[in-house]
Short mmCIF file of C-alpha atoms and ligand atoms in Angstrom, two decimals:
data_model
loop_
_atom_site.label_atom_id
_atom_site.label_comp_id
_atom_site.label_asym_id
_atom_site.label_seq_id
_atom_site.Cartn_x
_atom_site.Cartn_y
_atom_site.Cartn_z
CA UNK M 1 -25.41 -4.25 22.93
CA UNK M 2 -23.28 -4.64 20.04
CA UNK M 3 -19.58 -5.58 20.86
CA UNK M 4 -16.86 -5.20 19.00
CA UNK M 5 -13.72 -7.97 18.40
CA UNK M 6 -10.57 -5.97 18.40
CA UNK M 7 -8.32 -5.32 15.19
CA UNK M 8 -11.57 -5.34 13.07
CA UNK M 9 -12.75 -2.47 11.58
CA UNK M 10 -15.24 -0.36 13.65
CA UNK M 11 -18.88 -1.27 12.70
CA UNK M 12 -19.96 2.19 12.97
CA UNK M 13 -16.98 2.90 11.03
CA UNK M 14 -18.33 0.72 8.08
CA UNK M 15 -21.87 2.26 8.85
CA UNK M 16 -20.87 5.70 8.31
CA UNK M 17 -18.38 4.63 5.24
CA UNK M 18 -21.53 3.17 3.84
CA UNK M 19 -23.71 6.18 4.02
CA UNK M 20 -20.57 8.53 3.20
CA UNK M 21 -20.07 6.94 -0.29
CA UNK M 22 -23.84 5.64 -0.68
CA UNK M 23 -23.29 1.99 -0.49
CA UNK M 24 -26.34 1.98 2.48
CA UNK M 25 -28.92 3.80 3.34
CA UNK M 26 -31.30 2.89 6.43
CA UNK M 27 -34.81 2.59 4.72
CA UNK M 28 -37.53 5.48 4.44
CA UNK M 29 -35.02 7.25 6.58
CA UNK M 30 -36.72 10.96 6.13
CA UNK M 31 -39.61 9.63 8.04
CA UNK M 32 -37.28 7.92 11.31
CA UNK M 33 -36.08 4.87 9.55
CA UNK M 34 -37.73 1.18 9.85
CA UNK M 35 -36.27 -1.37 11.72
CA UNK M 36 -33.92 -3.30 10.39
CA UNK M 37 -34.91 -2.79 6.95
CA UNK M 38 -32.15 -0.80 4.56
CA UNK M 39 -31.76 0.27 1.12
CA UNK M 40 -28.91 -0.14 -1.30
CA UNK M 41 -27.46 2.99 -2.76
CA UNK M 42 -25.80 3.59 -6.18
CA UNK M 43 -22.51 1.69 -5.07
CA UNK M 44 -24.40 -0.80 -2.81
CA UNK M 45 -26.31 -1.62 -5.87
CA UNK M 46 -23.28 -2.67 -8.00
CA UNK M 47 -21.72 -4.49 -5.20
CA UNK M 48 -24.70 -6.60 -3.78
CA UNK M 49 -25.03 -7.42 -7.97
CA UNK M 50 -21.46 -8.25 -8.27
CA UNK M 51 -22.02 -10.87 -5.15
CA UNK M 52 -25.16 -12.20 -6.58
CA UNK M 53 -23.36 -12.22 -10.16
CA UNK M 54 -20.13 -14.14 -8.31
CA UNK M 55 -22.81 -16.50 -6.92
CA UNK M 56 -24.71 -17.27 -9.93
CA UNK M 57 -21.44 -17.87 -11.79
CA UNK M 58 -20.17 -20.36 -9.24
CA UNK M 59 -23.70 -21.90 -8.50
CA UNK M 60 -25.06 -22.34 -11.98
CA UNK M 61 -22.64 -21.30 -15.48
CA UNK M 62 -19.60 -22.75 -13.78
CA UNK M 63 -21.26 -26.27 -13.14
CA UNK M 64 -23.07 -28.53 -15.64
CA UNK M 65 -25.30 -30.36 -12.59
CA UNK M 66 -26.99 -27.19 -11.71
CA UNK M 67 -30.24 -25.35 -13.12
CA UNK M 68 -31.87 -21.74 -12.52
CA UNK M 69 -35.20 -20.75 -10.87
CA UNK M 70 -37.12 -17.14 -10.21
CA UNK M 71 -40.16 -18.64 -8.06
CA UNK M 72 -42.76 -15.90 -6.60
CA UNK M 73 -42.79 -14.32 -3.12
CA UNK M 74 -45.90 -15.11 -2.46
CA UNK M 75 -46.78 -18.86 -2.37
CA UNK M 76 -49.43 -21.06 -1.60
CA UNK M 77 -49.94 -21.09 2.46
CA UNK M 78 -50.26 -24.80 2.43
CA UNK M 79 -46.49 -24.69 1.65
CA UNK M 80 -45.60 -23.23 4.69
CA UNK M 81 -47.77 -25.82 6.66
CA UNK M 82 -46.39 -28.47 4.77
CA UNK M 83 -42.66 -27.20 5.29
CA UNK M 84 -43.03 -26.89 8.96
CA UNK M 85 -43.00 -23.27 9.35
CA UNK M 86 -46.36 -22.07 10.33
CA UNK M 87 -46.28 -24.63 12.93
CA UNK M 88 -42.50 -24.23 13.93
CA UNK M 89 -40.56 -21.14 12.33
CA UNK M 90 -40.72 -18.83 15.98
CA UNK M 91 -38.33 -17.79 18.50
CA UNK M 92 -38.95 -17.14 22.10
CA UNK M 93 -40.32 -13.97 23.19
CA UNK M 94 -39.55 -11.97 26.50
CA UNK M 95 -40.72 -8.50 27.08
CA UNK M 96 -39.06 -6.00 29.66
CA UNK M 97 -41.87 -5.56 32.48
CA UNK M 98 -40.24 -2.53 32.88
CA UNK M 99 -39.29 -0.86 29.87
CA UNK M 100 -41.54 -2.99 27.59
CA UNK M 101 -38.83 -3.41 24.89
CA UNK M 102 -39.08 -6.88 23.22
CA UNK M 103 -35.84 -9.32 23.45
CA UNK M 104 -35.06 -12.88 22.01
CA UNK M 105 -34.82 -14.79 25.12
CA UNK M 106 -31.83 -17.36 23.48
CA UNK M 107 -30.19 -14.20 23.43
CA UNK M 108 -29.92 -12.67 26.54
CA UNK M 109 -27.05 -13.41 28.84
CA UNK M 110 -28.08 -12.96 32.49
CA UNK M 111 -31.53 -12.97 32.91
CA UNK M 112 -32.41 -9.16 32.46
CA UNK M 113 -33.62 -6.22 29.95
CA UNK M 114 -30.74 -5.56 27.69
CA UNK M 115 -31.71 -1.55 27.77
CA UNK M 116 -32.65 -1.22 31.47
CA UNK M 117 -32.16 -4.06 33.56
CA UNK M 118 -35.97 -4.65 34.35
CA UNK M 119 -37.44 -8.29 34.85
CA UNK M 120 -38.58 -10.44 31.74
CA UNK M 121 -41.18 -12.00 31.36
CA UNK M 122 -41.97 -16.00 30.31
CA UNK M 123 -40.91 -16.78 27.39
CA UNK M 124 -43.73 -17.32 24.27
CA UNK M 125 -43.32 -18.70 21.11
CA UNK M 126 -43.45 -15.73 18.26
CA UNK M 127 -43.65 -16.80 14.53
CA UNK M 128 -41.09 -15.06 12.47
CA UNK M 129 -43.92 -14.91 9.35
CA UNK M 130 -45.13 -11.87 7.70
CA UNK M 131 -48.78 -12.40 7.00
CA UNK M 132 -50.63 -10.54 4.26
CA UNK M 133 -53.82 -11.26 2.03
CA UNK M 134 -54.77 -11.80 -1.73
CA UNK M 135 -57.43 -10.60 -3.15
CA UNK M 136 -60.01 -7.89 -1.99
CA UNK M 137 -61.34 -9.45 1.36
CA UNK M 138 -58.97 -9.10 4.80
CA UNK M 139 -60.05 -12.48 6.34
CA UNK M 140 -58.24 -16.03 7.31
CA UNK M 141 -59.19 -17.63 3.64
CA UNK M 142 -57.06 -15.00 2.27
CA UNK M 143 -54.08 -15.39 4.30
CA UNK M 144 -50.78 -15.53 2.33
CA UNK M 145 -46.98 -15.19 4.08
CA UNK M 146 -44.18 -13.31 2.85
CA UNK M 147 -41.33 -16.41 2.25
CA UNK M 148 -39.08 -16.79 4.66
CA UNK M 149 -36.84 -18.69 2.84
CA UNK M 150 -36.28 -19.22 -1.07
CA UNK M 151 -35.78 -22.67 -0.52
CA UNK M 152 -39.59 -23.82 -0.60
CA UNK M 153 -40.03 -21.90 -4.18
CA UNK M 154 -37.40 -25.02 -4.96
CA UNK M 155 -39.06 -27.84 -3.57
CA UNK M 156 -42.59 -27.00 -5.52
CA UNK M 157 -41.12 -26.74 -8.57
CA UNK M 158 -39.04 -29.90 -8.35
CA UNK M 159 -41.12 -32.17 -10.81
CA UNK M 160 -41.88 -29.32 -13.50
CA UNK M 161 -37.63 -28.69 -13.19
CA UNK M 162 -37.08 -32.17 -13.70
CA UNK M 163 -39.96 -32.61 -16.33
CA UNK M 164 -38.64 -29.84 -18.58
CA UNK M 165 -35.27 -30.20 -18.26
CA UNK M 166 -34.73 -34.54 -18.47
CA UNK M 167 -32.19 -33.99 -15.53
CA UNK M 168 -30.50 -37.25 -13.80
CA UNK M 169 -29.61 -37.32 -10.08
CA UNK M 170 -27.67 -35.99 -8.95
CA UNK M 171 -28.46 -32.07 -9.98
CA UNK M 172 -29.51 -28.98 -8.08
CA UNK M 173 -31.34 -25.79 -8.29
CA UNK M 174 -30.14 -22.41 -7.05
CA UNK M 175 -32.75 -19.33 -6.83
CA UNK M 176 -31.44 -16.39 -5.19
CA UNK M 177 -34.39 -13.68 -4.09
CA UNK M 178 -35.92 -11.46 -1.52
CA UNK M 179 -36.81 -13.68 2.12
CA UNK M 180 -38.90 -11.86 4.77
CA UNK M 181 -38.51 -12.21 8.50
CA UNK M 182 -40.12 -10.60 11.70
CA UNK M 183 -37.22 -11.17 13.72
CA UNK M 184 -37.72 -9.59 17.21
CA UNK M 185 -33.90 -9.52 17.87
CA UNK M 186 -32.91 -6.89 15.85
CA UNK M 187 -29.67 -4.30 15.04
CA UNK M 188 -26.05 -4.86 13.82
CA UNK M 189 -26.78 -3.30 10.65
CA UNK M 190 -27.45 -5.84 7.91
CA UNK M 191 -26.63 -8.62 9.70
CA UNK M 192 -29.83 -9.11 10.81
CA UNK M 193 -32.76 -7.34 8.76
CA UNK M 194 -36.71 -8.31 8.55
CA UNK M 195 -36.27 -7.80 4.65
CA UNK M 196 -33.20 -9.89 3.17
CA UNK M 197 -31.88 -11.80 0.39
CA UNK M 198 -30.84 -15.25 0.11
CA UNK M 199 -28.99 -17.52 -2.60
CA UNK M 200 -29.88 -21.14 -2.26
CA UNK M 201 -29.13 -24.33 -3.44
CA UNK M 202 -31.16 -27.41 -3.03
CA UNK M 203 -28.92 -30.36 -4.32
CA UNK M 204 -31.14 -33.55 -5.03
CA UNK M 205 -29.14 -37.11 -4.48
CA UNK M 206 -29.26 -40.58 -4.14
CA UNK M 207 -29.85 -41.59 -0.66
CA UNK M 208 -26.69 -43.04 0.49
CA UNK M 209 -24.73 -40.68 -1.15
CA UNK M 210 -25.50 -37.45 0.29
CA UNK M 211 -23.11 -37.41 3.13
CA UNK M 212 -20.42 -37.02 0.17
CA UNK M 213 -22.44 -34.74 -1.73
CA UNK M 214 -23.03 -32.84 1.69
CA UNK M 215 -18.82 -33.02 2.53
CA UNK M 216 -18.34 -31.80 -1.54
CA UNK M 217 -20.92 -28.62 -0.71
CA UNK M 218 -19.32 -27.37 2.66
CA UNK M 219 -15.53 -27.55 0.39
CA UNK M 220 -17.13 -25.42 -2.39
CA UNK M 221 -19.01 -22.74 -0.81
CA UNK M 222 -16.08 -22.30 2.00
CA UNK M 223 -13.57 -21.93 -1.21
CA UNK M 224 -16.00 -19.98 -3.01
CA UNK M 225 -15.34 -16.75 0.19
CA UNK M 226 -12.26 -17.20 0.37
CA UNK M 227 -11.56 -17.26 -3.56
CA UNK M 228 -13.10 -13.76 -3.60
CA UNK M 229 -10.76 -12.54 -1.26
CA UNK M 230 -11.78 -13.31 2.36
CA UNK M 231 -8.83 -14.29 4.23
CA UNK M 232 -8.69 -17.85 5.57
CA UNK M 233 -8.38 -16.70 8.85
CA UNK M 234 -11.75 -14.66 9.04
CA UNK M 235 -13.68 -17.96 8.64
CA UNK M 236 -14.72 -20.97 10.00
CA UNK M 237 -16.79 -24.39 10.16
CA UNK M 238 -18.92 -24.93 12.77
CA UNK M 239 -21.23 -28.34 13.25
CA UNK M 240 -24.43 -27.79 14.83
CA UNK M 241 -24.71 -29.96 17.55
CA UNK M 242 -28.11 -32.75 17.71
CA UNK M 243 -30.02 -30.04 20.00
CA UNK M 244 -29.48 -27.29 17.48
CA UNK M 245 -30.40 -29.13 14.31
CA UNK M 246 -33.59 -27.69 12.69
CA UNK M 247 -36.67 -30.09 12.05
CA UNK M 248 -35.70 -31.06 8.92
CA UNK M 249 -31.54 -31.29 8.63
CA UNK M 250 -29.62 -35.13 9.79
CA UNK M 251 -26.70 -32.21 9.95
CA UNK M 252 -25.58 -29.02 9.14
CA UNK M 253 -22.41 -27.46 8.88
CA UNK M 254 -22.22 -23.26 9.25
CA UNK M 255 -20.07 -21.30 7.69
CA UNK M 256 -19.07 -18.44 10.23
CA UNK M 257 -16.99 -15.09 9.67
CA UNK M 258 -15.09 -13.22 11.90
CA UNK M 259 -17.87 -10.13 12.13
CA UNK M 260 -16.96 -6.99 14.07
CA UNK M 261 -19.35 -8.24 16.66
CA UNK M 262 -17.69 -11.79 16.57
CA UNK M 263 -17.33 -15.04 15.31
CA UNK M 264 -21.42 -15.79 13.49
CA UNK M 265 -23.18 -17.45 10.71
CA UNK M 266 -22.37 -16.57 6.64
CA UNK M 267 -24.31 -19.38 5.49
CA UNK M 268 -25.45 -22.88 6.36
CA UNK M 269 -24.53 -26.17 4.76
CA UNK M 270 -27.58 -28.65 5.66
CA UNK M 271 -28.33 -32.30 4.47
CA UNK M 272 -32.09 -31.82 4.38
CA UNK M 273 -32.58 -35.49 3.80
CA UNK M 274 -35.91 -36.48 1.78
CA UNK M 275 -38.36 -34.26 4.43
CA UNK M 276 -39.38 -31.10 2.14
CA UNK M 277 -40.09 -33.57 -0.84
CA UNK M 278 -42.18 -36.14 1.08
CA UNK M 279 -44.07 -33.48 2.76
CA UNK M 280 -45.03 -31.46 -0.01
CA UNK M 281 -45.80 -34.97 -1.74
CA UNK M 282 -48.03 -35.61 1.62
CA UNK M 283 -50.16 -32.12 1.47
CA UNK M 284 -49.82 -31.54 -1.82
CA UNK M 285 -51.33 -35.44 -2.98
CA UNK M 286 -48.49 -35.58 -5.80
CA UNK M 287 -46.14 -37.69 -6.20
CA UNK M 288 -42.77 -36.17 -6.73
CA UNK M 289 -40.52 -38.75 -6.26
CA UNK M 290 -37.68 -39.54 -9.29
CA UNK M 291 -37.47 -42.65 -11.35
CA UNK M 292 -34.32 -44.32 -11.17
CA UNK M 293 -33.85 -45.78 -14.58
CA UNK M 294 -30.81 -48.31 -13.68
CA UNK M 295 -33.29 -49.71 -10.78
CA UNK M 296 -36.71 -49.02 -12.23
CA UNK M 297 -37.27 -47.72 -9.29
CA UNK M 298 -38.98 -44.63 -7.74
CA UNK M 299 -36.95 -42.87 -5.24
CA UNK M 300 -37.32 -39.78 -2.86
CA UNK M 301 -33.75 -37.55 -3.88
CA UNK M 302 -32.30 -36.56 -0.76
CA UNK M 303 -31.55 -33.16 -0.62
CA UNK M 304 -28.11 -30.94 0.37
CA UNK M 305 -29.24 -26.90 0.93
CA UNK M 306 -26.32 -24.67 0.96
CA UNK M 307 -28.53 -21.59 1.76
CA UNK M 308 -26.40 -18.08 1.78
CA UNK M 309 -27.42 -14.51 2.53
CA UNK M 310 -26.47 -11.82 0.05
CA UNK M 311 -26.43 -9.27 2.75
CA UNK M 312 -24.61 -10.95 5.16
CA UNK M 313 -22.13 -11.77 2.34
CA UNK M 314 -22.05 -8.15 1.42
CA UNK M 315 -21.42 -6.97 5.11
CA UNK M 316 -18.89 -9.69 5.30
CA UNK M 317 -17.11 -8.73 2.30
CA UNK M 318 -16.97 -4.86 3.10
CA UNK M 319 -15.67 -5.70 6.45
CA UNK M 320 -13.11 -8.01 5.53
CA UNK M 321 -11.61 -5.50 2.71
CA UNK M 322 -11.81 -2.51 4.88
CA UNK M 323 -8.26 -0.85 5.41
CA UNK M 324 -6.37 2.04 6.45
CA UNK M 325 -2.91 3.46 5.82
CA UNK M 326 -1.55 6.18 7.40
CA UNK M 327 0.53 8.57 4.95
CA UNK M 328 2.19 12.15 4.69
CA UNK M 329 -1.17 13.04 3.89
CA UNK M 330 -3.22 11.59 6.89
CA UNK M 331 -5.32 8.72 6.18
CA UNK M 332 -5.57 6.57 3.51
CA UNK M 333 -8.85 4.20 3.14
CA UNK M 334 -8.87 1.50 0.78
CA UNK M 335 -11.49 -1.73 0.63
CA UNK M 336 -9.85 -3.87 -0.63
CA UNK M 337 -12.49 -5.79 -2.44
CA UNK M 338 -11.92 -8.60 -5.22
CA UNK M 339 -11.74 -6.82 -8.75
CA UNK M 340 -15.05 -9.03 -9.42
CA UNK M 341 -17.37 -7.50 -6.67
CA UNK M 342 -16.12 -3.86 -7.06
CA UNK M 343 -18.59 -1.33 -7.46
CA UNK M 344 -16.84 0.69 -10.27
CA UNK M 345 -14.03 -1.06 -12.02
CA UNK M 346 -12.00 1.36 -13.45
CA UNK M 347 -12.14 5.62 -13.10
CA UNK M 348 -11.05 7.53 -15.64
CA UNK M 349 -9.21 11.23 -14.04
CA UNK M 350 -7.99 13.69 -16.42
CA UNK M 351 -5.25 15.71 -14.68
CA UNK M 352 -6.89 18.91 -14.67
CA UNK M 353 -10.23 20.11 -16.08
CA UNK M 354 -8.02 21.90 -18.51
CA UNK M 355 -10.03 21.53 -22.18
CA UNK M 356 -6.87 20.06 -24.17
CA UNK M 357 -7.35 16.85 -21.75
CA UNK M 358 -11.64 17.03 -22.34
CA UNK M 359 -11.71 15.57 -25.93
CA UNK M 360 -9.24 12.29 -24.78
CA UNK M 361 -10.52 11.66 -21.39
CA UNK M 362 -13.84 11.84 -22.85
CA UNK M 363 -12.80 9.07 -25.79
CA UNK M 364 -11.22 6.99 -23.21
CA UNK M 365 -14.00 6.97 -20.85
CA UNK M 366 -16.92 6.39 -23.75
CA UNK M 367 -15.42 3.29 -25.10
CA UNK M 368 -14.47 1.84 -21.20
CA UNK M 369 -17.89 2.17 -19.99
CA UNK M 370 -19.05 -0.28 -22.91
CA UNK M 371 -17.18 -2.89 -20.77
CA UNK M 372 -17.77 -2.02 -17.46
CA UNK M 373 -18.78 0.56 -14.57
CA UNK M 374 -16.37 3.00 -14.99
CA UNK M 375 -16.84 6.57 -13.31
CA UNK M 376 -15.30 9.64 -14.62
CA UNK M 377 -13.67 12.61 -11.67
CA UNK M 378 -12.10 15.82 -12.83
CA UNK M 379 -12.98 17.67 -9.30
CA UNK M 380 -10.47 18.09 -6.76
CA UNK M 381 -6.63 17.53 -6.75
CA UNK M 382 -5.41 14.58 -8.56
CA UNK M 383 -3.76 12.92 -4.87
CA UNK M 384 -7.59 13.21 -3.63
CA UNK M 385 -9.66 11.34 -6.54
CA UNK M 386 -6.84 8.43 -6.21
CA UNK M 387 -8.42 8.46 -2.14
CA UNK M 388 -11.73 8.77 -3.26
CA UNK M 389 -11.47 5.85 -5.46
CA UNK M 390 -9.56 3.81 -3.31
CA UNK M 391 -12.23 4.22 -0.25
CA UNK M 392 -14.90 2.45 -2.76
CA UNK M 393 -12.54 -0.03 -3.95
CA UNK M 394 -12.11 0.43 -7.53
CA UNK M 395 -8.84 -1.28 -8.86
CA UNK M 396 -7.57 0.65 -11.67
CA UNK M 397 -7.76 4.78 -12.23
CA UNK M 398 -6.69 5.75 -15.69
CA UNK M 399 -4.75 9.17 -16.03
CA UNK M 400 -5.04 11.55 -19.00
CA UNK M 401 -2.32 14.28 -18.80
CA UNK M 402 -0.79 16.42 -21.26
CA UNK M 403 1.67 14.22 -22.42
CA UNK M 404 -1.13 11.69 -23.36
CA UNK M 405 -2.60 14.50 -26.05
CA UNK M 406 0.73 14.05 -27.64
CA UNK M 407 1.63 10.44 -27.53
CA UNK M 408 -1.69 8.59 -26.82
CA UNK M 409 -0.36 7.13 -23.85
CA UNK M 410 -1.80 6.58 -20.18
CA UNK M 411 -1.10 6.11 -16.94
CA UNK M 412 -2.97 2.97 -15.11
CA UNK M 413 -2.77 3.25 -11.08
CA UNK M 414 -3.58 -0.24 -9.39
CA UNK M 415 -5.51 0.27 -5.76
CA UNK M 416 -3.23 -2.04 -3.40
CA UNK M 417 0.08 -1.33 -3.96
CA UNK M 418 -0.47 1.93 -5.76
CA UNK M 419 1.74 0.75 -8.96
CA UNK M 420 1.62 2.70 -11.96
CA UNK M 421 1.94 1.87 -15.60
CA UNK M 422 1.81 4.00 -18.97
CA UNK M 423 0.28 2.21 -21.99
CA UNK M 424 -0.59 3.26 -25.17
CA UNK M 425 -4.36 3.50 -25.57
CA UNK M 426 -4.90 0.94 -28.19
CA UNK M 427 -3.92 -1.85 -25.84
CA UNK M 428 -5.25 0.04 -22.71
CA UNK M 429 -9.17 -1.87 -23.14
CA UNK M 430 -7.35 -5.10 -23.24
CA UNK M 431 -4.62 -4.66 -20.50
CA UNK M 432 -7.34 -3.78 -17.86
CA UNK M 433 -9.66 -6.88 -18.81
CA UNK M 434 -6.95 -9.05 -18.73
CA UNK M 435 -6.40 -7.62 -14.86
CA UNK M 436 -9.70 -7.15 -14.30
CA UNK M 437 -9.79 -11.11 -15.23
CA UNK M 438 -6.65 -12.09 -12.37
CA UNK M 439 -4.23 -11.88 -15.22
CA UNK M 440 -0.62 -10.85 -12.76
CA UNK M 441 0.42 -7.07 -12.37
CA UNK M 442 3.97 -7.83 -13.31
CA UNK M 443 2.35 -8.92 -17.39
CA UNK M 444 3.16 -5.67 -19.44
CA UNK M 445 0.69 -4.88 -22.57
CA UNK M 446 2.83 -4.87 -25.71
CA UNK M 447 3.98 -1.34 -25.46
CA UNK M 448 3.47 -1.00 -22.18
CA UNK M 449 6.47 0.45 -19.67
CA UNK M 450 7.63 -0.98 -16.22
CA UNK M 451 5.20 -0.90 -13.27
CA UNK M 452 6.06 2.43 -11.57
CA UNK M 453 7.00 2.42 -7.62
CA UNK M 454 7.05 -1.61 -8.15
CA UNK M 455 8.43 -3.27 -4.89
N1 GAP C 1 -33.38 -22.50 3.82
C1 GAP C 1 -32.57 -22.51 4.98
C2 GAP C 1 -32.47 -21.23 5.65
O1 GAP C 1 -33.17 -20.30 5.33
P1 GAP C 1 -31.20 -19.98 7.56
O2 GAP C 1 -29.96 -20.40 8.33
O3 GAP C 1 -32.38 -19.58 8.34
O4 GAP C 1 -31.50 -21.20 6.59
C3 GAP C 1 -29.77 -18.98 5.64
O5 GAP C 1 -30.80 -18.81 6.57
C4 GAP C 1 -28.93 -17.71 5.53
O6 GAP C 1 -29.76 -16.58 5.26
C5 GAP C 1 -28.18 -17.34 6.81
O7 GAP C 1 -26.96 -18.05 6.90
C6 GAP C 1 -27.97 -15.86 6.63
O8 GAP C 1 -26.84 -15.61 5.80
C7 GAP C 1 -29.22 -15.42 5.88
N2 GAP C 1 -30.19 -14.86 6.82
C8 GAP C 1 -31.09 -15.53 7.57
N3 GAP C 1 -31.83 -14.67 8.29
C9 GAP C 1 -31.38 -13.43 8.00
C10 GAP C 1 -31.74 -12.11 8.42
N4 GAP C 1 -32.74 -11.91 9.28
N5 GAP C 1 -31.07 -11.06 7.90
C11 GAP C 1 -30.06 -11.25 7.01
N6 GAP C 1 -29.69 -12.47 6.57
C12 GAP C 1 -30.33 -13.55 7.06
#
């Protein structure tokens, strides 16, 4: 089922690579696994972080128009009636008469079971929700529904945001948080999972001046990929066209990466217009509409949702830094990631396990790992902990030979062009935050000696 576009990296490749060096697990996997559901490992941790920390940065410290929010999971159902979802958030259903597997019918090609070839049958609407219940009693009172989307945690709370925090139009809220979907389509590793995370925005605006505001969002969150490293080439604007707009959007712009399995949605940019606000003012018998002051006049914001998914972003940015280089010793794999989504940041590698290198390499690694992730490796050949810590990305390995015991001096080793440097260690802290920060390779520390193997 799952093709693959040529020149990218394998996706069972990245699967396996994943397991390997515990970025992903599938979840609950000693009992079979559960569909499309997977757990983050110790390096998958750090990474999906590092992408919500990028996010955060760019969504909310980095801006003065923008404001925080942590709303609950679980919500009130008349939300979801109010936002259109219990009534319209399904796909269309076809079962295999044959082999009784379940398809989504929008995405089958010719008419026939995926697996088997066996007849479909009609299509019927399926809602996406998870249901579940408060309280003690399992009846239709009790009904609650795991979100499917962050977004509505935003609309809810837009009076007590605006209340407690005096803000003028325009400003927006981001929330980033767990989203839950029973999608029936299912497979291509994180792409698609029934447990996910989103980041959203929801940008509120004067009417009449959100198709700017909507042009402004698609610029930033496009830059904000490629400024962590995805190359230009790997991505791509789509417009939906009328037939494909949801309920609630006037337009929507995705984002799309080159996949392994092909060109699909990142993220989508969407200009919302006033709907979620005047329907939640409609069921909820509030008014949440925002006093102009310069008009005295009450408005309904309209609304720009750039709505992102941290796994998607995380597959996206694993795929697009995967590489390999052959050398006299086989294979080398490096992902290339941006220094600010790396897993571990810098590795400290003694030369040997030989005790006149323990007491340094242990000082060096003790005051590093106040800044950052750092990992220390004395197992194995030097050549191979360079390999190991290239194939999970981390830019900078610090060497501690003998030499260093004498002079207090040590070698840094970039990941990408495999550059090395010799510093003393008083400047060493500082010289790999100012890299870790963007600061160029060719800036020496003071004290520092030429880049080694420097093309
Ligand atoms: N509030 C709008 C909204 O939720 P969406 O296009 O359904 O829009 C936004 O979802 C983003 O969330 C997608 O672009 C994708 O990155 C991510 N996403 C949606 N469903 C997903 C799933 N089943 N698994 C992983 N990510 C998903």
């Amino acid at each position: 089922m799952t093709e693959q576009v040529p020149g990218k990296v394998d996706m069972d490749k990245l699967v396996s690579l994943c397991k390997r060096r515990g970025f992903i697990f599938p979840s609950s996997e000693i009992y079979g696994g559960l569909g499309a559901c997977y757990d983050y490992g110790p390096l998958g941790a750090e990474l999906k972080n590092n992408v919500k920390k990028a996010w955060w940065k760019a969504a909310v410290q980095d801006r003065d128009d923008m404001v925080g929010l942590d709303a609950s999971i679980l919500m009130h159902p008349q939300t979801w009636v109010a936002s259109g979802h219990v009534e319209g958030f399904a796909d269309p259903l076809v079962e295999c008469k044959q082999c009784h597997q379940r398809w989504r019918a929008d995405h089958i090609k010719d008419g026939k079971c995926p697996a088997c070839g066996g007849e479909l049958t009609e299509p019927r609407m399926f809602n996406l929700m998870f249901k579940t219940f408060v309280g003690p009693v399992e009846d239709e009172a009790s009904v609650v529904y795991l979100r499917p989307e962050t977004a509505q945690g935003i609309f809810v709370n837009f009076q007590n945001v605006l209340n407690s925090t005096r803000r003028k139009l325009p400003f927006g809220i981001a929330q980033m948080g767990k989203s839950f979907r029973n999608e029936i389509t299912t497979g291509n590793f994180i792409f698609r999972m029934r447990e996910f995370e989103q980041m959203e925005i929801e940008y509120f605006v004067k009417p009449g001046t959100d198709e700017q505001w909507f042009k402004h969002w698609v610029e930033q969150r496009f830059n904000w990929y490629s400024n962590l490293g995805i190359k230009k080439e790997n991505l791509r604007l789509r417009q939906h066209t009328k037939d494909e707009l949801a309920h609630y959007a006037r337009d929507c712009y995705d984002i799309e990466y080159l996949f392994p399995i092909g060109w699909s949605e990142l993220e989508g940019i969407a200009n919302r217009t006033d709907f979620d606000l005047k329907q939640h003012s409609q069921y909820s018998g509030k008014d949440l509409s925002y006093f102009d002051e310069e008009t005295k006049e009450h408005i309904m914001p309209y609304v720009i949702e750039p709505s992102a998914g941290v796994d998607r972003s995380v597959l996206a940015f694993l795929a697009d830094s995967y590489d390999e280089e052959k050398d006299k010793e086989g294979l080398r794999v490096i992902l290339r990631l941006h220094y600010a989504l790396a897993p571990i940041k810098v590795a400290v590698l003694p030369l040997s396990r030989n005790e006149k290198l323990l007491p340094l390499s242990k000082e060096v690694y003790d005051s590093l790992r106040k800044c950052w992730m750092v990992q220390y490796d004395d197992a194995q050949s030097i050549g191979r902990r360079y390999r190991r810590q290239d194939e999970i990305g981390t830019p900078f390995c610090v060497t501690i030979d003998f030499q260093s015991v004498e002079d207090r001096q040590v070698t840094i080793r970039e990941r990408d062009k495999m550059r090395q440097i010799r510093v003393p260690i008083e400047v060493l802290k500082a010289t790999l935050e100012a890299k870790l920060c963007g600061e160029s390779l060719e800036v020496l520390p003071p004290g520092g000696k030429k880049w080694l193997g420097f093309e």
